[in-house]
Amino acid sequence: MTLAAAAVHPGFLSPTGIEIAFVLVGVATFGAALITVTTKQLVHAALWLVVALGGLAVEYLLLTAEFIAWAQVLIYVGSVVVLLLFGLMLTKAPIGRSPDADSGNRWVALGVAAAAAVTLGWVVVDAFRTTWIGLDGPAQGSTEVTGTFLFRHWVLPFEALSVLLLAALVGAIVLSRKRSKELS
């Protein structure tokens, strides 16, 4: 490899500031996700989920996909987590430690999660081994390109998700009303 080729394609051992920030935010996001699934308090899990989803939004910003980052904040942090917290409040789920939050299958779940993580990592590294992203040209994740792609190919899944979230909210309301009638 010549010196000019090395300048065009920086190596793995010469990270830029954005790459270092990407790794640091990724580690923090992974830590928040790990706390989300290991805590026994449901409200704390929902709040750590906010941190994990916010970390993903920061990762999208570092990848210059601003539209996807703000969609992540608005849809997931702003809607899904709020819906989850409302569902917890409406169903009068236990706020403190929940004994039924632990099924006793932690080691099996850890093994499956580790195998899935290794497989996913291997597939991503293998798929993008020789791919370099040029940051000098127009942004690939621009709002126009992303919006066109989303509304052309992903309209039905978004609508299905909105119906699913609405059904979950209605179900939470129905469950909370049944319990209040039983207590009366």
C-alpha atoms as an extended CHARMM CRD file, in Angstrom:
* protein
*
       184  EXT
         1         1  MET       CA              0.0000000000        0.0000000000        0.0000000000  PROA      1               0.0000000000
         2         2  THR       CA              1.4490000000        3.3510000000       -0.9970000000  PROA      2               0.0000000000
         3         3  LEU       CA              1.4780000000        6.4710000000        1.1190000000  PROA      3               0.0000000000
         4         4  ALA       CA             -1.1840000000        8.1140000000       -1.0950000000  PROA      4               0.0000000000
         5         5  ALA       CA             -3.4830000000        5.0880000000       -0.7130000000  PROA      5               0.0000000000
         6         6  ALA       CA             -2.9790000000        5.1680000000        3.0610000000  PROA      6               0.0000000000
         7         7  ALA       CA             -3.9730000000        8.8420000000        3.1100000000  PROA      7               0.0000000000
         8         8  VAL       CA             -7.1510000000        8.1290000000        1.1290000000  PROA      8               0.0000000000
         9         9  HSD       CA             -8.1600000000        5.1280000000        3.2710000000  PROA      9               0.0000000000
        10        10  PRO       CA             -7.1170000000        5.6600000000        6.8830000000  PROA      10              0.0000000000
        11        11  GLY       CA             -6.3250000000        2.5000000000        8.7680000000  PROA      11              0.0000000000
        12        12  PHE       CA             -7.9960000000        0.9450000000       11.7480000000  PROA      12              0.0000000000
        13        13  LEU       CA             -5.2680000000        2.1280000000       14.1180000000  PROA      13              0.0000000000
        14        14  SER       CA             -5.6190000000        5.8080000000       13.2500000000  PROA      14              0.0000000000
        15        15  PRO       CA             -9.0830000000        6.7950000000       14.5310000000  PROA      15              0.0000000000
        16        16  THR       CA            -10.4710000000       10.2740000000       14.1670000000  PROA      16              0.0000000000
        17        17  GLY       CA            -12.2260000000       12.2210000000       16.9030000000  PROA      17              0.0000000000
        18        18  ILE       CA            -15.6330000000       11.2620000000       15.5490000000  PROA      18              0.0000000000
        19        19  GLU       CA            -14.7070000000        7.5820000000       15.6160000000  PROA      19              0.0000000000
        20        20  ILE       CA            -13.5000000000        7.8610000000       19.2080000000  PROA      20              0.0000000000
        21        21  ALA       CA            -16.7230000000        9.6650000000       20.1970000000  PROA      21              0.0000000000
        22        22  PHE       CA            -18.7170000000        7.0010000000       18.3590000000  PROA      22              0.0000000000
        23        23  VAL       CA            -17.0550000000        4.2160000000       20.3500000000  PROA      23              0.0000000000
        24        24  LEU       CA            -17.4330000000        6.0480000000       23.6780000000  PROA      24              0.0000000000
        25        25  VAL       CA            -21.1140000000        6.7840000000       23.0880000000  PROA      25              0.0000000000
        26        26  GLY       CA            -21.5820000000        3.1860000000       21.9360000000  PROA      26              0.0000000000
        27        27  VAL       CA            -20.0580000000        1.8610000000       25.1680000000  PROA      27              0.0000000000
        28        28  ALA       CA            -22.2660000000        4.1720000000       27.2490000000  PROA      28              0.0000000000
        29        29  THR       CA            -25.3340000000        3.1260000000       25.2410000000  PROA      29              0.0000000000
        30        30  PHE       CA            -24.4460000000       -0.5400000000       25.6910000000  PROA      30              0.0000000000
        31        31  GLY       CA            -24.0890000000        0.0300000000       29.4470000000  PROA      31              0.0000000000
        32        32  ALA       CA            -27.4930000000        1.7190000000       29.6290000000  PROA      32              0.0000000000
        33        33  ALA       CA            -29.0650000000       -1.1020000000       27.6290000000  PROA      33              0.0000000000
        34        34  LEU       CA            -27.4660000000       -3.6610000000       29.9230000000  PROA      34              0.0000000000
        35        35  ILE       CA            -28.8390000000       -1.8850000000       32.9940000000  PROA      35              0.0000000000
        36        36  THR       CA            -32.2510000000       -1.6860000000       31.2690000000  PROA      36              0.0000000000
        37        37  VAL       CA            -32.5420000000       -5.4390000000       30.9810000000  PROA      37              0.0000000000
        38        38  THR       CA            -30.9450000000       -6.3310000000       34.3200000000  PROA      38              0.0000000000
        39        39  THR       CA            -32.7470000000       -3.9870000000       36.7070000000  PROA      39              0.0000000000
        40        40  LYS       CA            -35.6570000000       -5.3800000000       38.6690000000  PROA      40              0.0000000000
        41        41  GLN       CA            -37.5010000000       -2.0610000000       38.9300000000  PROA      41              0.0000000000
        42        42  LEU       CA            -39.7250000000       -1.4590000000       35.9160000000  PROA      42              0.0000000000
        43        43  VAL       CA            -39.7230000000        2.3350000000       36.0980000000  PROA      43              0.0000000000
        44        44  HSD       CA            -35.9320000000        2.4040000000       36.3530000000  PROA      44              0.0000000000
        45        45  ALA       CA            -35.7680000000        0.0750000000       33.3490000000  PROA      45              0.0000000000
        46        46  ALA       CA            -37.9330000000        2.4990000000       31.3630000000  PROA      46              0.0000000000
        47        47  LEU       CA            -35.7320000000        5.4350000000       32.3390000000  PROA      47              0.0000000000
        48        48  TRP       CA            -32.5390000000        3.5740000000       31.4110000000  PROA      48              0.0000000000
        49        49  LEU       CA            -34.2400000000        2.7390000000       28.1100000000  PROA      49              0.0000000000
        50        50  VAL       CA            -34.5190000000        6.4930000000       27.5190000000  PROA      50              0.0000000000
        51        51  VAL       CA            -30.7520000000        6.7870000000       28.0270000000  PROA      51              0.0000000000
        52        52  ALA       CA            -30.0540000000        3.8690000000       25.6680000000  PROA      52              0.0000000000
        53        53  LEU       CA            -32.3570000000        5.2090000000       22.9470000000  PROA      53              0.0000000000
        54        54  GLY       CA            -30.8740000000        8.6910000000       23.3840000000  PROA      54              0.0000000000
        55        55  GLY       CA            -27.4200000000        7.1940000000       22.9180000000  PROA      55              0.0000000000
        56        56  LEU       CA            -28.5800000000        5.6580000000       19.6510000000  PROA      56              0.0000000000
        57        57  ALA       CA            -29.8010000000        9.0750000000       18.5310000000  PROA      57              0.0000000000
        58        58  VAL       CA            -26.3520000000       10.5110000000       19.2750000000  PROA      58              0.0000000000
        59        59  GLU       CA            -24.7920000000        7.7050000000       17.2310000000  PROA      59              0.0000000000
        60        60  TYR       CA            -27.0410000000        8.6600000000       14.3040000000  PROA      60              0.0000000000
        61        61  LEU       CA            -25.9380000000       12.2800000000       14.6760000000  PROA      61              0.0000000000
        62        62  LEU       CA            -22.3060000000       11.1860000000       14.5690000000  PROA      62              0.0000000000
        63        63  LEU       CA            -23.0820000000        9.2960000000       11.3490000000  PROA      63              0.0000000000
        64        64  THR       CA            -24.5290000000       12.5520000000        9.8790000000  PROA      64              0.0000000000
        65        65  ALA       CA            -28.0460000000       11.1150000000        9.7010000000  PROA      65              0.0000000000
        66        66  GLU       CA            -29.8100000000       13.9860000000       11.4470000000  PROA      66              0.0000000000
        67        67  PHE       CA            -33.2950000000       13.0860000000       10.2550000000  PROA      67              0.0000000000
        68        68  ILE       CA            -33.0270000000        9.5410000000       11.5940000000  PROA      68              0.0000000000
        69        69  ALA       CA            -31.5930000000       10.8700000000       14.8740000000  PROA      69              0.0000000000
        70        70  TRP       CA            -34.5180000000       13.2120000000       15.4420000000  PROA      70              0.0000000000
        71        71  ALA       CA            -36.9990000000       10.5560000000       14.3650000000  PROA      71              0.0000000000
        72        72  GLN       CA            -35.3630000000        8.2780000000       16.9720000000  PROA      72              0.0000000000
        73        73  VAL       CA            -35.8620000000       10.9320000000       19.6460000000  PROA      73              0.0000000000
        74        74  LEU       CA            -39.4280000000       11.7950000000       18.6520000000  PROA      74              0.0000000000
        75        75  ILE       CA            -40.7220000000        8.2890000000       18.0040000000  PROA      75              0.0000000000
        76        76  TYR       CA            -38.8860000000        6.1040000000       20.4680000000  PROA      76              0.0000000000
        77        77  VAL       CA            -37.9030000000        8.4000000000       23.3290000000  PROA      77              0.0000000000
        78        78  GLY       CA            -40.8740000000       10.6930000000       22.9920000000  PROA      78              0.0000000000
        79        79  SER       CA            -43.6060000000        8.1830000000       22.2120000000  PROA      79              0.0000000000
        80        80  VAL       CA            -42.7210000000        4.5880000000       22.9550000000  PROA      80              0.0000000000
        81        81  VAL       CA            -41.1530000000        5.2100000000       26.3630000000  PROA      81              0.0000000000
        82        82  VAL       CA            -43.9480000000        7.5880000000       27.3670000000  PROA      82              0.0000000000
        83        83  LEU       CA            -46.4760000000        4.9680000000       26.2670000000  PROA      83              0.0000000000
        84        84  LEU       CA            -44.5840000000        2.3730000000       28.2980000000  PROA      84              0.0000000000
        85        85  LEU       CA            -44.6260000000        4.5870000000       31.3930000000  PROA      85              0.0000000000
        86        86  PHE       CA            -48.3450000000        5.3410000000       30.9300000000  PROA      86              0.0000000000
        87        87  GLY       CA            -48.9880000000        1.6100000000       30.5680000000  PROA      87              0.0000000000
        88        88  LEU       CA            -47.1390000000        0.9870000000       33.8270000000  PROA      88              0.0000000000
        89        89  MET       CA            -49.1560000000        3.6810000000       35.5820000000  PROA      89              0.0000000000
        90        90  LEU       CA            -52.5390000000        2.6800000000       34.1440000000  PROA      90              0.0000000000
        91        91  THR       CA            -52.1440000000       -1.0210000000       34.9310000000  PROA      91              0.0000000000
        92        92  LYS       CA            -50.9250000000       -0.1720000000       38.4330000000  PROA      92              0.0000000000
        93        93  ALA       CA            -47.8100000000       -2.2660000000       37.9180000000  PROA      93              0.0000000000
        94        94  PRO       CA            -45.5170000000       -2.4520000000       40.9450000000  PROA      94              0.0000000000
        95        95  ILE       CA            -43.2050000000        0.5450000000       41.0270000000  PROA      95              0.0000000000
        96        96  GLY       CA            -40.5450000000       -1.0020000000       43.2610000000  PROA      96              0.0000000000
        97        97  ARG       CA            -38.7970000000       -4.3490000000       42.9430000000  PROA      97              0.0000000000
        98        98  SER       CA            -40.9400000000       -6.8190000000       41.0660000000  PROA      98              0.0000000000
        99        99  PRO       CA            -40.5180000000      -10.5050000000       41.9370000000  PROA      99              0.0000000000
       100       100  ASP       CA            -42.1130000000      -11.6320000000       38.6590000000  PROA      100             0.0000000000
       101       101  ALA       CA            -39.5600000000       -9.6120000000       36.6490000000  PROA      101             0.0000000000
       102       102  ASP       CA            -37.1000000000      -12.4670000000       37.1640000000  PROA      102             0.0000000000
       103       103  SER       CA            -37.9790000000      -15.7310000000       35.4500000000  PROA      103             0.0000000000
       104       104  GLY       CA            -34.8870000000      -17.6100000000       36.6030000000  PROA      104             0.0000000000
       105       105  ASN       CA            -33.6110000000      -18.0900000000       33.0500000000  PROA      105             0.0000000000
       106       106  ARG       CA            -30.8240000000      -15.5260000000       33.2760000000  PROA      106             0.0000000000
       107       107  TRP       CA            -28.0200000000      -17.8660000000       32.2090000000  PROA      107             0.0000000000
       108       108  VAL       CA            -29.9370000000      -19.1790000000       29.2220000000  PROA      108             0.0000000000
       109       109  ALA       CA            -30.8550000000      -15.6200000000       28.2160000000  PROA      109             0.0000000000
       110       110  LEU       CA            -27.2400000000      -14.5130000000       28.6560000000  PROA      110             0.0000000000
       111       111  GLY       CA            -26.0240000000      -17.3620000000       26.4500000000  PROA      111             0.0000000000
       112       112  VAL       CA            -28.5530000000      -16.6050000000       23.7250000000  PROA      112             0.0000000000
       113       113  ALA       CA            -27.7460000000      -12.8790000000       23.8960000000  PROA      113             0.0000000000
       114       114  ALA       CA            -23.9950000000      -13.5270000000       23.6950000000  PROA      114             0.0000000000
       115       115  ALA       CA            -24.4240000000      -15.8800000000       20.7290000000  PROA      115             0.0000000000
       116       116  ALA       CA            -26.6620000000      -13.3510000000       18.9710000000  PROA      116             0.0000000000
       117       117  ALA       CA            -24.1900000000      -10.5210000000       19.6490000000  PROA      117             0.0000000000
       118       118  VAL       CA            -21.2340000000      -12.5110000000       18.3180000000  PROA      118             0.0000000000
       119       119  THR       CA            -23.1880000000      -13.5680000000       15.2230000000  PROA      119             0.0000000000
       120       120  LEU       CA            -24.4080000000      -10.0260000000       14.5610000000  PROA      120             0.0000000000
       121       121  GLY       CA            -20.9160000000       -8.6110000000       15.0450000000  PROA      121             0.0000000000
       122       122  TRP       CA            -19.4180000000      -11.1790000000       12.6890000000  PROA      122             0.0000000000
       123       123  VAL       CA            -22.0500000000      -10.5330000000       10.0160000000  PROA      123             0.0000000000
       124       124  VAL       CA            -21.6300000000       -6.7410000000       10.1970000000  PROA      124             0.0000000000
       125       125  VAL       CA            -17.8310000000       -6.9000000000       10.1100000000  PROA      125             0.0000000000
       126       126  ASP       CA            -17.8990000000       -9.3820000000        7.2260000000  PROA      126             0.0000000000
       127       127  ALA       CA            -20.4580000000       -7.3470000000        5.2640000000  PROA      127             0.0000000000
       128       128  PHE       CA            -18.6540000000       -4.0080000000        5.6120000000  PROA      128             0.0000000000
       129       129  ARG       CA            -15.0390000000       -5.1860000000        5.6820000000  PROA      129             0.0000000000
       130       130  THR       CA            -13.9970000000       -3.2640000000        2.5550000000  PROA      130             0.0000000000
       131       131  THR       CA            -16.5650000000       -0.4610000000        2.6360000000  PROA      131             0.0000000000
       132       132  TRP       CA            -15.3830000000        3.0880000000        3.1740000000  PROA      132             0.0000000000
       133       133  ILE       CA            -17.7780000000        5.9830000000        3.5640000000  PROA      133             0.0000000000
       134       134  GLY       CA            -16.7230000000        9.1470000000        1.7890000000  PROA      134             0.0000000000
       135       135  LEU       CA            -17.6880000000       12.1790000000        3.8530000000  PROA      135             0.0000000000
       136       136  ASP       CA            -16.6800000000       14.7190000000        1.2110000000  PROA      136             0.0000000000
       137       137  GLY       CA            -19.7000000000       14.3050000000       -1.0900000000  PROA      137             0.0000000000
       138       138  PRO       CA            -23.4110000000       14.8680000000       -0.4710000000  PROA      138             0.0000000000
       139       139  ALA       CA            -24.8880000000       13.2870000000        2.6250000000  PROA      139             0.0000000000
       140       140  GLN       CA            -26.3680000000        9.8660000000        1.9610000000  PROA      140             0.0000000000
       141       141  GLY       CA            -28.7390000000       10.1480000000        4.9340000000  PROA      141             0.0000000000
       142       142  SER       CA            -30.2340000000       13.4920000000        3.9450000000  PROA      142             0.0000000000
       143       143  THR       CA            -33.8280000000       14.2180000000        4.8160000000  PROA      143             0.0000000000
       144       144  GLU       CA            -34.9750000000       14.1320000000        1.1850000000  PROA      144             0.0000000000
       145       145  VAL       CA            -33.4000000000       10.7520000000        0.4050000000  PROA      145             0.0000000000
       146       146  THR       CA            -34.4530000000        9.1990000000        3.7090000000  PROA      146             0.0000000000
       147       147  GLY       CA            -38.0050000000       10.5560000000        3.5240000000  PROA      147             0.0000000000
       148       148  THR       CA            -38.4640000000        9.3240000000       -0.0310000000  PROA      148             0.0000000000
       149       149  PHE       CA            -37.1900000000        5.8770000000        0.9110000000  PROA      149             0.0000000000
       150       150  LEU       CA            -39.3370000000        5.6720000000        4.0620000000  PROA      150             0.0000000000
       151       151  PHE       CA            -42.5710000000        6.7670000000        2.4110000000  PROA      151             0.0000000000
       152       152  ARG       CA            -41.9710000000        4.5740000000       -0.6160000000  PROA      152             0.0000000000
       153       153  HSD       CA            -41.0410000000        1.3400000000        1.1690000000  PROA      153             0.0000000000
       154       154  TRP       CA            -41.9400000000        1.5540000000        4.8840000000  PROA      154             0.0000000000
       155       155  VAL       CA            -45.3580000000        3.2130000000        5.1140000000  PROA      155             0.0000000000
       156       156  LEU       CA            -47.2310000000        0.0070000000        5.9610000000  PROA      156             0.0000000000
       157       157  PRO       CA            -44.9040000000       -1.0380000000        8.8500000000  PROA      157             0.0000000000
       158       158  PHE       CA            -45.1430000000        2.4750000000       10.3630000000  PROA      158             0.0000000000
       159       159  GLU       CA            -48.9250000000        2.3780000000       10.1840000000  PROA      159             0.0000000000
       160       160  ALA       CA            -48.9840000000       -1.1430000000       11.6640000000  PROA      160             0.0000000000
       161       161  LEU       CA            -46.7660000000        0.0550000000       14.5220000000  PROA      161             0.0000000000
       162       162  SER       CA            -49.0850000000        2.9830000000       15.2410000000  PROA      162             0.0000000000
       163       163  VAL       CA            -52.1010000000        0.6290000000       15.3800000000  PROA      163             0.0000000000
       164       164  LEU       CA            -50.1500000000       -1.7280000000       17.6640000000  PROA      164             0.0000000000
       165       165  LEU       CA            -49.2340000000        1.1230000000       20.0300000000  PROA      165             0.0000000000
       166       166  LEU       CA            -52.8360000000        2.3370000000       20.0730000000  PROA      166             0.0000000000
       167       167  ALA       CA            -54.0380000000       -1.1990000000       20.8670000000  PROA      167             0.0000000000
       168       168  ALA       CA            -51.5140000000       -1.4220000000       23.7070000000  PROA      168             0.0000000000
       169       169  LEU       CA            -52.7590000000        1.8530000000       25.1900000000  PROA      169             0.0000000000
       170       170  VAL       CA            -56.4150000000        0.7950000000       24.8910000000  PROA      170             0.0000000000
       171       171  GLY       CA            -55.5260000000       -2.5630000000       26.4650000000  PROA      171             0.0000000000
       172       172  ALA       CA            -53.8470000000       -0.8110000000       29.3910000000  PROA      172             0.0000000000
       173       173  ILE       CA            -56.9240000000        1.3510000000       29.9230000000  PROA      173             0.0000000000
       174       174  VAL       CA            -59.2210000000       -1.6920000000       29.8110000000  PROA      174             0.0000000000
       175       175  LEU       CA            -57.0180000000       -3.5800000000       32.2910000000  PROA      175             0.0000000000
       176       176  SER       CA            -56.9440000000       -0.6240000000       34.6830000000  PROA      176             0.0000000000
       177       177  ARG       CA            -60.7470000000       -0.2520000000       34.5750000000  PROA      177             0.0000000000
       178       178  LYS       CA            -61.3440000000       -3.9490000000       35.2380000000  PROA      178             0.0000000000
       179       179  ARG       CA            -59.1380000000       -3.8060000000       38.3250000000  PROA      179             0.0000000000
       180       180  SER       CA            -60.8700000000       -0.6970000000       39.6410000000  PROA      180             0.0000000000
       181       181  LYS       CA            -64.2750000000       -2.3830000000       39.2470000000  PROA      181             0.0000000000
       182       182  GLU       CA            -63.0070000000       -5.4930000000       41.0830000000  PROA      182             0.0000000000
       183       183  LEU       CA            -61.7790000000       -3.3390000000       43.9820000000  PROA      183             0.0000000000
       184       184  SER       CA            -65.1460000000       -1.5670000000       44.3230000000  PROA      184             0.0000000000
